[in-house]
Amino acid sequence: MSILENRNIIQQNIEVACLKTKRSPKDVNIVAVTKYVSNETTKEAVSAGVGHIGENRIEGLLEKKDFLSEMSVKWHFIGTLQTRKVKEIINHVDYIHSLDRLSLAKEIQKRADQTISCFIQVNVAEEDSKHGLAVKEVLTFVDKLKEYDRIKVVGLMTMAPFTENKEVVRNVFSTLKQLQMDIQKKELPHAPCQELSMGMSNDYVIAVEEGATFIRIGTDLVGKEF
Ligand SMILES: *Cc1c(COP(=O)(O)O)cnc(C)c1O
């Protein structure tokens, strides 16, 4: 199937999930995750109407951004970001999805030419294999970020565990939604926290039902070439 067909199927699934939960499909953005595909395939995704591209490797993002320089795209860095590599990427992205420690915040503050839209990565299920803060650490962390005027906390990001158990997955996403509402209640100017980055190929429908505003889709949208 073509990327356009894949996109249309995903869009239909988003619409069903939104209808079911009385949300507006306009509030759900698809981020095409292109880590397994070529520059050409990434271009096909943009031509199919996907305006957001996500990469988890610095080299991959810079290469694709260069290749697609004529096209209107928002660039998302979704991978683990090493502090010493911040300077290579920070002024080439629109969003960072993996802010999870103060040392990283400090380096972003030092290297960014302008305010960067950041998601705080939360390891809701506290899996050893995943990065991110525990839920109970997030409010304190958000408070500390007010010192860094180059960082705007636009939202929270999580990855659900790989499991067939849909209730486990749903519970992770609804926990992130609850945490978002707790942060919003504080009305912090540096942390509007209006977005939720959650849901991948195997669980995005549940994520949309639970409030996702950015879903990160690789396999089901652009496939896997390498
Ligand atoms: C690879 C990746 C995705 C997309 O995964 P698929 O299962 O291929 O849709 C989403 N988010 C992150 C952080 C990733 O690394």
mmCIF file of C-alpha atoms and ligand atoms in Angstrom:
data_model
loop_
_atom_site.group_PDB
_atom_site.id
_atom_site.type_symbol
_atom_site.label_atom_id
_atom_site.label_comp_id
_atom_site.label_asym_id
_atom_site.label_seq_id
_atom_site.Cartn_x
_atom_site.Cartn_y
_atom_site.Cartn_z
ATOM 1 C CA MET A 1 0.000 0.000 0.000
ATOM 2 C CA SER A 2 1.090 3.545 -0.618
ATOM 3 C CA ILE A 3 1.894 5.978 2.154
ATOM 4 C CA LEU A 4 -1.145 8.007 1.144
ATOM 5 C CA GLU A 5 -3.374 4.943 1.611
ATOM 6 C CA ASN A 6 -1.732 4.209 4.964
ATOM 7 C CA ARG A 7 -2.274 7.784 6.030
ATOM 8 C CA ASN A 8 -5.932 7.664 5.059
ATOM 9 C CA ILE A 9 -6.469 4.498 7.102
ATOM 10 C CA ILE A 10 -4.748 6.027 10.133
ATOM 11 C CA GLN A 11 -6.798 9.203 9.694
ATOM 12 C CA GLN A 12 -10.023 7.157 9.606
ATOM 13 C CA ASN A 13 -9.005 5.322 12.772
ATOM 14 C CA ILE A 14 -8.300 8.658 14.446
ATOM 15 C CA GLU A 15 -11.739 9.886 13.436
ATOM 16 C CA VAL A 16 -13.473 6.824 14.869
ATOM 17 C CA ALA A 17 -11.523 7.135 18.134
ATOM 18 C CA CYS A 18 -12.404 10.835 18.333
ATOM 19 C CA LEU A 19 -16.078 10.262 17.635
ATOM 20 C CA LYS A 20 -16.165 7.658 20.387
ATOM 21 C CA THR A 21 -14.587 10.013 22.915
ATOM 22 C CA LYS A 22 -16.096 13.317 21.706
ATOM 23 C CA ARG A 23 -12.774 14.800 20.639
ATOM 24 C CA SER A 24 -11.989 16.814 17.541
ATOM 25 C CA PRO A 25 -9.784 14.950 15.011
ATOM 26 C CA LYS A 26 -8.190 18.314 14.253
ATOM 27 C CA ASP A 27 -6.468 18.126 17.632
ATOM 28 C CA VAL A 28 -4.586 14.966 16.670
ATOM 29 C CA ASN A 29 -1.356 15.372 14.697
ATOM 30 C CA ILE A 30 0.392 12.506 12.962
ATOM 31 C CA VAL A 31 4.183 12.521 13.288
ATOM 32 C CA ALA A 32 5.722 10.239 10.651
ATOM 33 C CA VAL A 33 8.612 8.398 12.270
ATOM 34 C CA THR A 34 11.148 7.882 9.511
ATOM 35 C CA LYS A 35 14.022 6.142 11.290
ATOM 36 C CA TYR A 36 13.585 2.962 9.233
ATOM 37 C CA VAL A 37 13.161 4.618 5.826
ATOM 38 C CA SER A 38 15.083 6.540 3.182
ATOM 39 C CA ASN A 39 15.040 10.224 2.276
ATOM 40 C CA GLU A 40 12.855 9.436 -0.752
ATOM 41 C CA THR A 41 10.259 7.596 1.319
ATOM 42 C CA THR A 42 10.230 10.447 3.806
ATOM 43 C CA LYS A 43 9.546 12.827 0.944
ATOM 44 C CA GLU A 44 6.641 10.634 -0.139
ATOM 45 C CA ALA A 45 5.156 10.955 3.354
ATOM 46 C CA VAL A 46 5.368 14.750 3.211
ATOM 47 C CA SER A 47 3.803 14.716 -0.259
ATOM 48 C CA ALA A 48 0.996 12.585 1.186
ATOM 49 C CA GLY A 49 0.202 15.466 3.524
ATOM 50 C CA VAL A 50 2.103 14.546 6.670
ATOM 51 C CA GLY A 51 3.517 17.786 8.030
ATOM 52 C CA HIS A 52 5.452 16.398 10.993
ATOM 53 C CA ILE A 53 8.546 14.206 10.787
ATOM 54 C CA GLY A 54 10.088 12.423 13.780
ATOM 55 C CA GLU A 55 13.599 10.995 14.003
ATOM 56 C CA ASN A 56 15.445 9.401 16.891
ATOM 57 C CA ARG A 57 18.946 9.869 15.474
ATOM 58 C CA ILE A 58 20.637 13.224 15.034
ATOM 59 C CA GLU A 59 22.307 12.256 11.743
ATOM 60 C CA GLY A 60 19.014 10.935 10.360
ATOM 61 C CA LEU A 61 17.178 14.131 11.184
ATOM 62 C CA LEU A 62 19.816 16.461 9.764
ATOM 63 C CA GLU A 63 20.129 14.434 6.578
ATOM 64 C CA LYS A 64 16.388 14.331 5.943
ATOM 65 C CA LYS A 65 15.931 17.963 6.803
ATOM 66 C CA ASP A 66 18.590 18.872 4.290
ATOM 67 C CA PHE A 67 17.002 16.625 1.649
ATOM 68 C CA LEU A 68 13.537 18.128 2.218
ATOM 69 C CA SER A 69 14.660 21.729 2.615
ATOM 70 C CA GLU A 70 12.117 22.934 0.036
ATOM 71 C CA MET A 71 9.156 21.395 1.848
ATOM 72 C CA SER A 72 7.200 22.728 4.781
ATOM 73 C CA VAL A 73 7.805 20.314 7.652
ATOM 74 C CA LYS A 74 7.938 20.460 11.448
ATOM 75 C CA TRP A 75 10.879 18.470 12.789
ATOM 76 C CA HIS A 76 10.576 16.359 15.940
ATOM 77 C CA PHE A 77 13.487 14.804 17.765
ATOM 78 C CA ILE A 78 11.988 11.770 19.516
ATOM 79 C CA GLY A 79 15.067 9.819 20.617
ATOM 80 C CA THR A 80 17.272 9.873 23.655
ATOM 81 C CA LEU A 81 19.381 13.011 23.524
ATOM 82 C CA GLN A 82 22.906 12.896 24.882
ATOM 83 C CA THR A 83 23.877 16.124 26.573
ATOM 84 C CA ARG A 84 27.088 16.513 24.600
ATOM 85 C CA LYS A 85 25.151 16.231 21.320
ATOM 86 C CA VAL A 86 22.587 18.956 22.041
ATOM 87 C CA LYS A 87 24.569 21.560 20.141
ATOM 88 C CA GLU A 88 24.407 19.500 16.934
ATOM 89 C CA ILE A 89 20.630 19.438 16.793
ATOM 90 C CA ILE A 90 19.022 22.033 18.989
ATOM 91 C CA ASN A 91 18.769 24.785 16.392
ATOM 92 C CA HIS A 92 17.449 22.401 13.723
ATOM 93 C CA VAL A 93 14.333 21.091 15.457
ATOM 94 C CA ASP A 94 10.864 22.369 16.221
ATOM 95 C CA TYR A 95 10.177 19.907 19.061
ATOM 96 C CA ILE A 96 12.203 17.775 21.466
ATOM 97 C CA HIS A 97 10.197 14.850 22.885
ATOM 98 C CA SER A 98 12.764 13.488 25.323
ATOM 99 C CA LEU A 99 13.511 16.082 27.995
ATOM 100 C CA ASP A 100 14.081 14.004 31.125
ATOM 101 C CA ARG A 101 16.849 15.570 33.216
ATOM 102 C CA LEU A 102 18.138 18.934 34.403
ATOM 103 C CA SER A 103 21.588 18.451 32.854
ATOM 104 C CA LEU A 104 19.859 18.264 29.477
ATOM 105 C CA ALA A 105 17.736 21.342 30.236
ATOM 106 C CA LYS A 106 20.874 23.239 31.196
ATOM 107 C CA GLU A 107 22.586 22.350 27.934
ATOM 108 C CA ILE A 108 19.513 23.277 25.853
ATOM 109 C CA GLN A 109 19.429 26.614 27.660
ATOM 110 C CA LYS A 110 23.075 27.176 26.820
ATOM 111 C CA ARG A 111 22.906 26.165 23.160
ATOM 112 C CA ALA A 112 19.474 27.206 21.883
ATOM 113 C CA ASP A 113 19.160 30.425 19.875
ATOM 114 C CA GLN A 114 15.478 30.651 20.698
ATOM 115 C CA THR A 115 12.824 29.040 22.869
ATOM 116 C CA ILE A 116 12.473 25.310 22.177
ATOM 117 C CA SER A 117 9.177 23.455 22.473
ATOM 118 C CA CYS A 118 9.872 20.465 24.682
ATOM 119 C CA PHE A 119 7.938 17.428 25.850
ATOM 120 C CA ILE A 120 8.922 15.902 29.164
ATOM 121 C CA GLN A 121 9.432 12.175 28.691
ATOM 122 C CA VAL A 122 7.700 10.150 31.367
ATOM 123 C CA ASN A 123 8.394 6.484 32.060
ATOM 124 C CA VAL A 124 4.894 5.839 33.349
ATOM 125 C CA ALA A 125 5.316 2.083 33.731
ATOM 126 C CA GLU A 126 8.817 2.564 35.235
ATOM 127 C CA GLU A 127 10.387 0.049 32.859
ATOM 128 C CA ASP A 128 14.161 -0.345 33.218
ATOM 129 C CA SER A 129 14.530 -0.420 29.428
ATOM 130 C CA LYS A 130 13.030 3.038 28.956
ATOM 131 C CA HIS A 131 14.152 6.569 29.602
ATOM 132 C CA GLY A 132 12.047 9.202 31.274
ATOM 133 C CA LEU A 133 11.024 10.453 34.678
ATOM 134 C CA ALA A 134 8.781 8.538 37.037
ATOM 135 C CA VAL A 135 5.318 10.086 37.348
ATOM 136 C CA LYS A 136 5.991 11.205 40.907
ATOM 137 C CA GLU A 137 9.100 13.141 39.830
ATOM 138 C CA VAL A 138 7.467 15.206 37.109
ATOM 139 C CA LEU A 139 5.842 18.073 39.031
ATOM 140 C CA THR A 140 9.074 18.953 40.827
ATOM 141 C CA PHE A 141 10.983 18.748 37.564
ATOM 142 C CA VAL A 142 8.519 21.063 35.800
ATOM 143 C CA ASP A 143 8.868 23.587 38.608
ATOM 144 C CA LYS A 144 12.655 23.608 38.257
ATOM 145 C CA LEU A 145 12.419 24.274 34.523
ATOM 146 C CA LYS A 146 11.135 27.791 35.141
ATOM 147 C CA GLU A 147 14.794 28.815 35.515
ATOM 148 C CA TYR A 148 15.398 28.021 31.847
ATOM 149 C CA ASP A 149 13.778 30.585 29.577
ATOM 150 C CA ARG A 150 14.775 28.754 26.396
ATOM 151 C CA ILE A 151 12.570 25.831 27.361
ATOM 152 C CA LYS A 152 8.814 25.791 26.935
ATOM 153 C CA VAL A 153 7.098 22.690 28.257
ATOM 154 C CA VAL A 154 4.478 22.122 25.570
ATOM 155 C CA GLY A 155 3.519 18.691 26.799
ATOM 156 C CA LEU A 156 4.323 15.211 28.055
ATOM 157 C CA MET A 157 5.559 12.188 26.110
ATOM 158 C CA THR A 158 5.475 8.505 26.922
ATOM 159 C CA MET A 159 5.911 5.070 25.399
ATOM 160 C CA ALA A 160 3.607 2.323 26.595
ATOM 161 C CA PRO A 161 4.984 -1.146 27.393
ATOM 162 C CA PHE A 162 4.996 -3.715 24.574
ATOM 163 C CA THR A 163 2.122 -5.899 25.669
ATOM 164 C CA GLU A 164 -1.038 -7.393 24.240
ATOM 165 C CA ASN A 165 -2.841 -6.280 27.372
ATOM 166 C CA LYS A 166 -4.778 -3.238 26.210
ATOM 167 C CA GLU A 167 -5.843 -2.276 29.706
ATOM 168 C CA VAL A 168 -2.214 -1.916 30.779
ATOM 169 C CA VAL A 169 -1.580 0.337 27.771
ATOM 170 C CA ARG A 170 -4.739 2.376 28.356
ATOM 171 C CA ASN A 171 -3.822 2.848 31.978
ATOM 172 C CA VAL A 172 -0.399 4.246 31.031
ATOM 173 C CA PHE A 173 -1.959 6.767 28.644
ATOM 174 C CA SER A 174 -4.702 7.843 31.043
ATOM 175 C CA THR A 175 -2.091 8.307 33.785
ATOM 176 C CA LEU A 176 -0.170 10.665 31.490
ATOM 177 C CA LYS A 177 -3.392 12.586 30.748
ATOM 178 C CA GLN A 178 -4.064 12.963 34.475
ATOM 179 C CA LEU A 179 -0.518 14.226 35.029
ATOM 180 C CA GLN A 180 -0.986 16.746 32.209
ATOM 181 C CA MET A 181 -4.123 18.070 33.906
ATOM 182 C CA ASP A 182 -2.267 18.366 37.227
ATOM 183 C CA ILE A 183 0.405 20.484 35.529
ATOM 184 C CA GLN A 184 -2.139 22.613 33.646
ATOM 185 C CA LYS A 185 -3.901 23.401 36.923
ATOM 186 C CA LYS A 186 -0.755 25.175 38.090
ATOM 187 C CA GLU A 187 -1.006 27.654 35.185
ATOM 188 C CA LEU A 188 2.752 27.989 34.873
ATOM 189 C CA PRO A 189 3.751 30.407 32.103
ATOM 190 C CA HIS A 190 6.726 28.235 31.084
ATOM 191 C CA ALA A 191 4.659 25.032 31.070
ATOM 192 C CA PRO A 192 1.309 25.345 29.263
ATOM 193 C CA CYS A 193 1.530 21.583 28.710
ATOM 194 C CA GLN A 194 -1.337 21.471 26.214
ATOM 195 C CA GLU A 195 0.020 18.504 24.205
ATOM 196 C CA LEU A 196 0.360 14.764 24.760
ATOM 197 C CA SER A 197 2.821 12.808 22.615
ATOM 198 C CA MET A 198 1.732 9.186 22.919
ATOM 199 C CA GLY A 199 0.773 6.271 20.686
ATOM 200 C CA MET A 200 2.772 4.357 18.068
ATOM 201 C CA SER A 201 1.746 1.919 15.319
ATOM 202 C CA ASN A 202 0.443 -0.740 17.668
ATOM 203 C CA ASP A 203 -1.366 1.450 20.205
ATOM 204 C CA TYR A 204 -2.261 4.822 18.684
ATOM 205 C CA VAL A 205 -6.025 4.219 18.700
ATOM 206 C CA ILE A 206 -5.983 3.759 22.466
ATOM 207 C CA ALA A 207 -3.710 6.806 22.785
ATOM 208 C CA VAL A 208 -6.142 8.993 20.824
ATOM 209 C CA GLU A 209 -9.055 7.741 22.929
ATOM 210 C CA GLU A 210 -7.076 8.788 26.010
ATOM 211 C CA GLY A 211 -6.172 12.264 24.740
ATOM 212 C CA ALA A 212 -3.069 12.099 22.502
ATOM 213 C CA THR A 213 -2.443 15.212 20.399
ATOM 214 C CA PHE A 214 0.715 13.908 18.676
ATOM 215 C CA ILE A 215 0.884 10.253 17.663
ATOM 216 C CA ARG A 216 4.258 8.946 16.465
ATOM 217 C CA ILE A 217 3.790 6.423 13.678
ATOM 218 C CA GLY A 218 6.559 4.603 11.844
ATOM 219 C CA THR A 219 5.782 1.082 10.657
ATOM 220 C CA ASP A 220 2.077 1.519 9.859
ATOM 221 C CA LEU A 221 2.623 4.743 7.909
ATOM 222 C CA VAL A 222 5.953 4.645 6.090
ATOM 223 C CA GLY A 223 6.928 0.995 6.643
ATOM 224 C CA LYS A 224 10.386 -0.387 7.380
ATOM 225 C CA GLU A 225 13.103 -0.451 4.756
ATOM 226 C CA PHE A 226 16.096 -0.991 7.003
HETATM 227 C C1 LIG B 1 10.365 4.130 16.457
HETATM 228 C C2 LIG B 1 9.585 4.998 17.344
HETATM 229 C C3 LIG B 1 8.217 5.228 17.111
HETATM 230 C C4 LIG B 1 7.426 4.588 15.969
HETATM 231 O O1 LIG B 1 7.334 3.203 16.151
HETATM 232 P P1 LIG B 1 6.402 2.293 15.210
HETATM 233 O O2 LIG B 1 6.044 1.157 16.088
HETATM 234 O O3 LIG B 1 7.250 1.903 14.045
HETATM 235 O O4 LIG B 1 5.216 3.089 14.815
HETATM 236 C C5 LIG B 1 7.561 6.104 17.958
HETATM 237 N N1 LIG B 1 8.189 6.710 18.987
HETATM 238 C C6 LIG B 1 9.497 6.508 19.247
HETATM 239 C C7 LIG B 1 10.123 7.217 20.391
HETATM 240 C C8 LIG B 1 10.237 5.647 18.435
HETATM 241 O O5 LIG B 1 11.527 5.460 18.706
#
